[in-house]
Short mmCIF file of C-alpha atoms in Angstrom, two decimals:
data_model
loop_
_atom_site.label_atom_id
_atom_site.label_comp_id
_atom_site.label_asym_id
_atom_site.label_seq_id
_atom_site.Cartn_x
_atom_site.Cartn_y
_atom_site.Cartn_z
CA MET A 17 16.26 2.86 -20.88
CA LEU A 18 12.65 1.81 -21.44
CA GLN A 19 10.37 4.84 -21.13
CA LEU A 20 6.57 5.02 -21.09
CA THR A 21 4.97 8.43 -21.62
CA GLY A 22 1.28 9.23 -21.35
CA ILE A 23 0.00 5.71 -22.05
CA THR A 24 -3.80 5.42 -22.07
CA LYS A 25 -6.02 2.42 -22.72
CA ALA A 26 -9.80 2.18 -22.54
CA TYR A 27 -12.22 -0.71 -22.81
CA GLY A 28 -15.44 0.94 -23.87
CA GLU A 29 -16.18 3.57 -21.24
CA ARG A 30 -13.78 2.07 -18.70
CA LEU A 31 -10.38 3.74 -18.62
CA ALA A 32 -7.91 0.96 -17.79
CA LEU A 33 -4.79 3.16 -18.05
CA ASP A 34 -4.82 6.91 -17.57
CA ASP A 35 -1.69 8.85 -18.60
CA VAL A 36 0.73 6.19 -17.38
CA SER A 37 4.35 7.38 -17.44
CA PHE A 38 7.48 5.85 -15.91
CA ASP A 39 11.04 4.70 -16.69
CA VAL A 40 12.71 1.31 -16.38
CA LYS A 41 16.45 1.88 -16.14
CA PRO A 42 19.16 -0.58 -17.20
CA GLY A 43 21.08 -2.17 -14.37
CA ARG A 44 18.20 -1.77 -11.92
CA LEU A 45 15.34 -3.87 -10.60
CA THR A 46 12.06 -1.97 -10.82
CA GLY A 47 9.13 -3.21 -8.75
CA PHE A 48 5.65 -2.59 -10.17
CA VAL A 49 2.95 -2.89 -7.51
CA GLY A 50 -0.79 -2.36 -7.32
CA GLY A 51 -3.96 -4.15 -6.37
CA ASN A 52 -5.92 -6.51 -8.60
CA GLY A 53 -7.18 -4.65 -11.65
CA ALA A 54 -4.88 -1.69 -11.04
CA GLY A 55 -3.39 -1.87 -14.55
CA LYS A 56 -0.09 -3.72 -14.11
CA THR A 57 -0.70 -6.56 -16.56
CA THR A 58 -2.36 -4.27 -19.11
CA THR A 59 0.70 -1.99 -19.00
CA MET A 60 3.09 -4.89 -19.46
CA ARG A 61 1.11 -6.31 -22.38
CA ILE A 62 1.10 -2.93 -24.11
CA VAL A 63 4.88 -2.68 -23.74
CA LEU A 64 5.20 -6.11 -25.31
CA GLY A 65 2.84 -5.28 -28.17
CA VAL A 66 0.26 -7.87 -27.10
CA LEU A 67 -2.26 -5.06 -26.57
CA ALA A 68 -2.53 -1.79 -28.49
CA LYS A 69 -2.39 1.49 -26.59
CA ASP A 70 -4.92 4.21 -27.36
CA SER A 71 -2.38 6.99 -26.99
CA GLY A 72 1.06 7.74 -25.60
CA ALA A 73 4.58 6.69 -26.51
CA ILE A 74 6.97 3.88 -25.59
CA THR A 75 10.66 4.34 -26.34
CA LEU A 76 13.83 2.33 -25.83
CA ASP A 77 16.97 4.42 -25.55
CA ASN A 78 15.03 7.45 -26.85
CA THR A 79 13.85 5.64 -29.99
CA GLU A 80 10.28 4.51 -30.60
CA LEU A 81 9.92 0.87 -29.58
CA SER A 82 9.80 -1.49 -32.57
CA GLU A 83 9.02 -5.17 -33.06
CA ALA A 84 12.73 -5.79 -33.58
CA ASP A 85 13.39 -4.23 -30.17
CA ARG A 86 10.77 -6.46 -28.56
CA ARG A 87 12.63 -9.54 -29.77
CA ARG A 88 15.38 -8.49 -27.37
CA PHE A 89 12.91 -8.56 -24.49
CA GLY A 90 12.23 -11.41 -22.09
CA TYR A 91 8.66 -11.85 -20.82
CA MET A 92 7.17 -14.06 -18.14
CA PRO A 93 3.36 -13.92 -18.03
CA GLU A 94 1.46 -14.49 -14.81
CA GLU A 95 -0.26 -17.51 -16.36
CA ARG A 96 2.08 -20.39 -17.17
CA GLY A 97 2.63 -21.01 -20.87
CA LEU A 98 5.01 -23.98 -21.13
CA TYR A 99 4.26 -27.16 -23.05
CA PRO A 100 3.40 -29.69 -20.32
CA LYS A 101 4.53 -32.80 -22.25
CA MET A 102 8.00 -31.49 -23.11
CA LYS A 103 11.02 -32.24 -20.99
CA VAL A 104 12.32 -29.23 -19.06
CA GLN A 105 15.75 -28.93 -20.64
CA GLU A 106 14.40 -29.74 -24.10
CA HIS A 107 11.77 -27.02 -23.75
CA ILE A 108 14.16 -24.23 -22.71
CA THR A 109 16.62 -25.32 -25.43
CA TYR A 110 13.81 -25.11 -27.99
CA LEU A 111 13.02 -21.54 -26.92
CA ALA A 112 16.67 -20.55 -27.18
CA ARG A 113 16.76 -22.03 -30.70
CA LEU A 114 13.79 -19.84 -31.64
CA HIS A 115 15.95 -16.84 -30.73
CA GLY A 116 18.62 -17.94 -33.20
CA PHE A 117 21.12 -19.84 -31.07
CA SER A 118 22.79 -22.96 -32.44
CA LYS A 119 21.66 -26.33 -31.10
CA ALA A 120 24.80 -26.76 -28.99
CA ASP A 121 24.76 -23.20 -27.65
CA ALA A 122 21.04 -23.35 -26.91
CA SER A 123 21.42 -26.62 -25.02
CA SER A 124 24.38 -25.29 -23.05
CA ARG A 125 22.53 -22.09 -22.15
CA ALA A 126 19.40 -23.97 -21.08
CA THR A 127 21.32 -26.42 -18.91
CA ALA A 128 23.36 -23.72 -17.18
CA LEU A 129 20.36 -21.51 -16.50
CA LEU A 130 18.16 -24.34 -15.21
CA ASP A 131 20.97 -25.45 -12.93
CA GLN A 132 21.35 -21.89 -11.64
CA LEU A 133 17.61 -21.81 -10.90
CA GLY A 134 17.81 -25.04 -8.92
CA LEU A 135 16.36 -27.37 -11.58
CA GLY A 136 19.57 -29.18 -12.43
CA GLU A 137 18.18 -32.51 -11.24
CA ARG A 138 14.92 -32.10 -13.17
CA LEU A 139 16.28 -31.50 -16.67
CA ASN A 140 14.79 -34.66 -18.14
CA ASP A 141 11.46 -34.49 -16.32
CA ASP A 142 8.28 -33.54 -18.16
CA VAL A 143 7.16 -30.00 -17.34
CA GLU A 144 3.79 -31.28 -16.11
CA THR A 145 5.46 -33.41 -13.42
CA LEU A 146 7.07 -30.39 -11.77
CA SER A 147 5.58 -28.74 -8.70
CA LEU A 148 3.97 -25.37 -9.27
CA GLY A 149 7.01 -23.66 -7.77
CA ASN A 150 9.39 -25.52 -10.07
CA GLN A 151 7.19 -24.76 -13.06
CA GLN A 152 7.55 -21.12 -12.08
CA ARG A 153 11.34 -21.46 -12.13
CA ALA A 154 11.17 -23.09 -15.56
CA GLN A 155 8.94 -20.24 -16.77
CA ILE A 156 11.55 -17.76 -15.56
CA ALA A 157 14.25 -19.71 -17.42
CA ALA A 158 12.15 -19.40 -20.57
CA ALA A 159 12.19 -15.62 -20.21
CA LEU A 160 15.94 -15.44 -19.55
CA VAL A 161 17.56 -18.02 -21.82
CA HIS A 162 18.25 -15.60 -24.70
CA ASP A 163 19.95 -12.96 -22.50
CA PRO A 164 17.33 -10.22 -23.05
CA GLU A 165 18.19 -6.56 -22.66
CA VAL A 166 14.82 -5.85 -21.03
CA LEU A 167 13.03 -8.27 -18.68
CA ILE A 168 9.32 -7.95 -17.96
CA LEU A 169 8.08 -10.41 -15.35
CA ASP A 170 4.48 -10.65 -14.16
CA GLU A 171 4.38 -12.10 -10.62
CA PRO A 172 7.70 -14.03 -10.89
CA PHE A 173 7.69 -14.95 -7.19
CA SER A 174 4.16 -16.34 -7.08
CA GLY A 175 4.11 -19.85 -5.60
CA LEU A 176 7.77 -19.82 -4.58
CA ASP A 177 8.93 -20.72 -1.09
CA PRO A 178 11.39 -18.36 0.66
CA LEU A 179 14.46 -20.32 -0.49
CA ALA A 180 13.25 -20.31 -4.08
CA VAL A 181 12.55 -16.57 -3.86
CA ASP A 182 16.19 -16.04 -2.86
CA VAL A 183 17.40 -18.18 -5.76
CA VAL A 184 15.30 -16.34 -8.34
CA ALA A 185 16.15 -12.97 -6.82
CA GLY A 186 19.85 -13.78 -7.11
CA VAL A 187 19.46 -14.61 -10.80
CA LEU A 188 17.55 -11.38 -11.47
CA HIS A 189 20.13 -9.32 -9.59
CA GLU A 190 22.84 -10.91 -11.71
CA ARG A 191 21.00 -9.99 -14.91
CA ALA A 192 20.50 -6.43 -13.73
CA GLN A 193 24.18 -6.11 -12.80
CA ALA A 194 25.00 -7.25 -16.33
CA GLY A 195 23.02 -4.26 -17.63
CA ALA A 196 19.47 -5.55 -18.19
CA ALA A 197 16.48 -3.37 -17.34
CA VAL A 198 14.17 -5.46 -15.15
CA LEU A 199 10.50 -4.67 -14.48
CA PHE A 200 8.60 -7.10 -12.28
CA SER A 201 5.18 -7.00 -10.68
CA SER A 202 4.33 -8.64 -7.39
CA HIS A 203 1.70 -8.65 -4.68
CA GLN A 204 4.39 -9.63 -2.15
CA LEU A 205 5.31 -6.16 -0.93
CA ASP A 206 7.94 -7.42 1.50
CA VAL A 207 9.76 -9.18 -1.36
CA VAL A 208 9.52 -6.11 -3.61
CA GLU A 209 10.85 -3.85 -0.86
CA ARG A 210 13.80 -6.15 -0.25
CA LEU A 211 14.78 -6.61 -3.89
CA CYS A 212 13.95 -3.53 -5.91
CA ASP A 213 16.01 -0.45 -6.66
CA ASP A 214 13.06 1.53 -8.03
CA LEU A 215 9.34 1.41 -7.29
CA ILE A 216 6.21 2.16 -9.29
CA ILE A 217 2.83 2.14 -7.55
CA ILE A 218 -0.31 2.06 -9.71
CA ALA A 219 -3.98 2.29 -8.68
CA ASN A 220 -7.08 2.60 -10.87
CA GLY A 221 -4.90 2.88 -13.95
CA GLN A 222 -2.92 5.87 -12.64
CA ILE A 223 0.66 6.06 -11.39
CA ARG A 224 0.46 7.18 -7.77
CA ALA A 225 4.17 7.08 -6.93
CA ALA A 226 7.42 6.37 -8.78
CA GLY A 227 11.09 6.69 -7.95
CA SER A 228 13.96 5.01 -6.19
CA ARG A 229 13.21 3.11 -3.01
CA GLU A 230 15.21 5.60 -0.96
CA HIS A 231 13.51 8.60 -2.58
CA LEU A 232 10.02 7.27 -1.86
CA ARG A 233 10.93 6.42 1.72
CA ALA A 234 12.29 9.93 2.26
CA GLN A 235 9.32 11.52 0.51
CA HIS A 236 6.81 9.72 2.70
CA SER A 237 8.76 9.76 5.93
CA THR A 238 7.45 11.45 9.04
CA ARG A 239 9.52 12.52 12.02
CA ARG A 240 9.16 9.11 13.65
CA PHE A 241 11.89 7.88 15.96
CA GLU A 242 12.73 4.80 17.98
CA LEU A 243 14.41 5.26 21.37
CA ILE A 244 15.97 2.42 23.32
CA SER A 245 17.34 3.46 26.67
CA GLU A 246 18.51 1.82 29.89
CA GLY A 247 16.28 4.23 31.78
CA ASP A 248 12.49 4.41 31.80
CA THR A 249 11.13 6.45 28.88
CA GLY A 250 7.71 7.18 30.40
CA TRP A 251 8.57 10.88 30.63
CA LEU A 252 8.08 11.11 26.86
CA ARG A 253 4.30 10.95 27.32
CA ASP A 254 4.37 14.38 28.99
CA ASP A 255 6.86 15.98 26.63
CA PRO A 256 5.32 18.77 24.47
CA GLY A 257 5.69 18.17 20.74
CA VAL A 258 5.87 14.40 21.16
CA THR A 259 3.22 11.80 20.30
CA VAL A 260 4.09 8.40 21.78
CA LEU A 261 2.99 5.53 19.55
CA GLU A 262 4.48 2.60 21.45
CA PHE A 263 5.98 2.42 24.92
CA ASP A 264 7.48 -0.37 27.03
CA GLY A 265 9.88 0.61 29.80
CA GLY A 266 13.09 1.65 28.10
CA TYR A 267 11.59 1.40 24.62
CA ALA A 268 9.55 4.11 22.90
CA LEU A 269 8.36 4.78 19.35
CA PHE A 270 7.20 8.36 18.87
CA ASP A 271 6.46 11.14 16.41
CA ALA A 272 8.13 14.51 16.90
CA ASP A 273 6.63 17.82 15.76
CA SER A 274 10.04 19.02 14.53
CA ASP A 275 13.69 18.06 14.28
CA GLU A 276 14.37 20.37 17.20
CA VAL A 277 11.93 18.38 19.36
CA ALA A 278 13.64 15.15 18.38
CA GLN A 279 17.05 16.52 19.33
CA ARG A 280 15.66 17.76 22.66
CA VAL A 281 14.31 14.28 23.38
CA LEU A 282 17.71 12.74 22.63
CA ARG A 283 19.53 15.19 24.92
CA ARG A 284 17.16 14.49 27.79
CA ALA A 285 17.37 10.72 27.27
CA VAL A 286 21.16 10.92 27.48
CA GLU A 287 20.92 12.97 30.69
CA LEU A 288 18.62 10.38 32.28
CA GLY A 289 20.61 7.26 31.36
CA ALA A 290 22.61 5.42 28.73
CA VAL A 291 20.99 5.44 25.29
CA ALA A 292 21.43 2.18 23.38
CA SER A 293 19.74 3.39 20.21
CA PHE A 294 18.06 6.50 18.79
CA ALA A 295 17.10 6.32 15.12
CA PRO A 296 14.55 7.65 12.63
CA GLN A 297 12.03 5.09 11.39
CA HIS A 298 11.34 5.01 7.66
CA PRO A 299 7.98 3.80 6.33
CA SER A 300 7.73 0.35 4.81
CA LEU A 301 6.57 -0.16 1.24
CA ALA A 302 3.28 -1.48 2.61
CA GLN A 303 2.76 1.79 4.52
CA ILE A 304 3.66 3.91 1.47
CA PHE A 305 1.36 1.80 -0.70
CA LYS A 306 -1.60 2.29 1.63
CA GLU A 307 -0.93 6.03 1.81
CA VAL A 308 -0.72 6.72 -1.92
CA ILE A 309 -3.66 4.59 -3.11
CA GLN A 310 -6.17 6.16 -0.73
#
């Protein structure tokens, strides 16, 4: 497990990171979200040793993180860093060779990974001839080709169409299932919510929320319910303890003052007609994000 404890970083009088602490667990996808300038990239660069922290500790499996450990990491920066004149397969093979793989093994790994990422037909194309989305896939291959134990990806889904997002997500899920710890940042909250197991929300250099997706949803849930009934649900507007948020004939979205109020509403709805659906509504990541950064 990768663990950050009390990480601080200042640029002059500006505190970029303020007591940042969180875990990235093996076998799980951890989404790291925050607005521009929140501290995501700074945190990632400190983990990778590109920037020096002012204070705090970073450990891997309860041991202080070393340069040898970092060689087992895979990193994809937000800015693209591939050599534009190299051919795609040649480039990824070269990077695998730098990690100690034989020429044959490196070539085999590069080809298989690029094919998995949907670049099988572009192996002999120059990197600069690829679309921005395909360059992004090649950049992801560069981070993955040596089978890292920890993956740190800065905006891996930027510039990808929905089909490409699914392809990349599938590859990352596979790596996590094989035991890798995966930390990725993204501004695409809907993608993060769909993919991640754990969430970290940062704002102004401080961690505002961290935990599993289910834990954060439960923690920030209100007593909000959706009722779909064959009968008219207009009576809800006069029910004490109920605040109707949306209403359309047999459909209603409402907040209840207590669980007892919610159960009373359900009983009355059943008495008045067939109930097709009655379910609590959990907040989206976007709603949680807005709540915790205020």
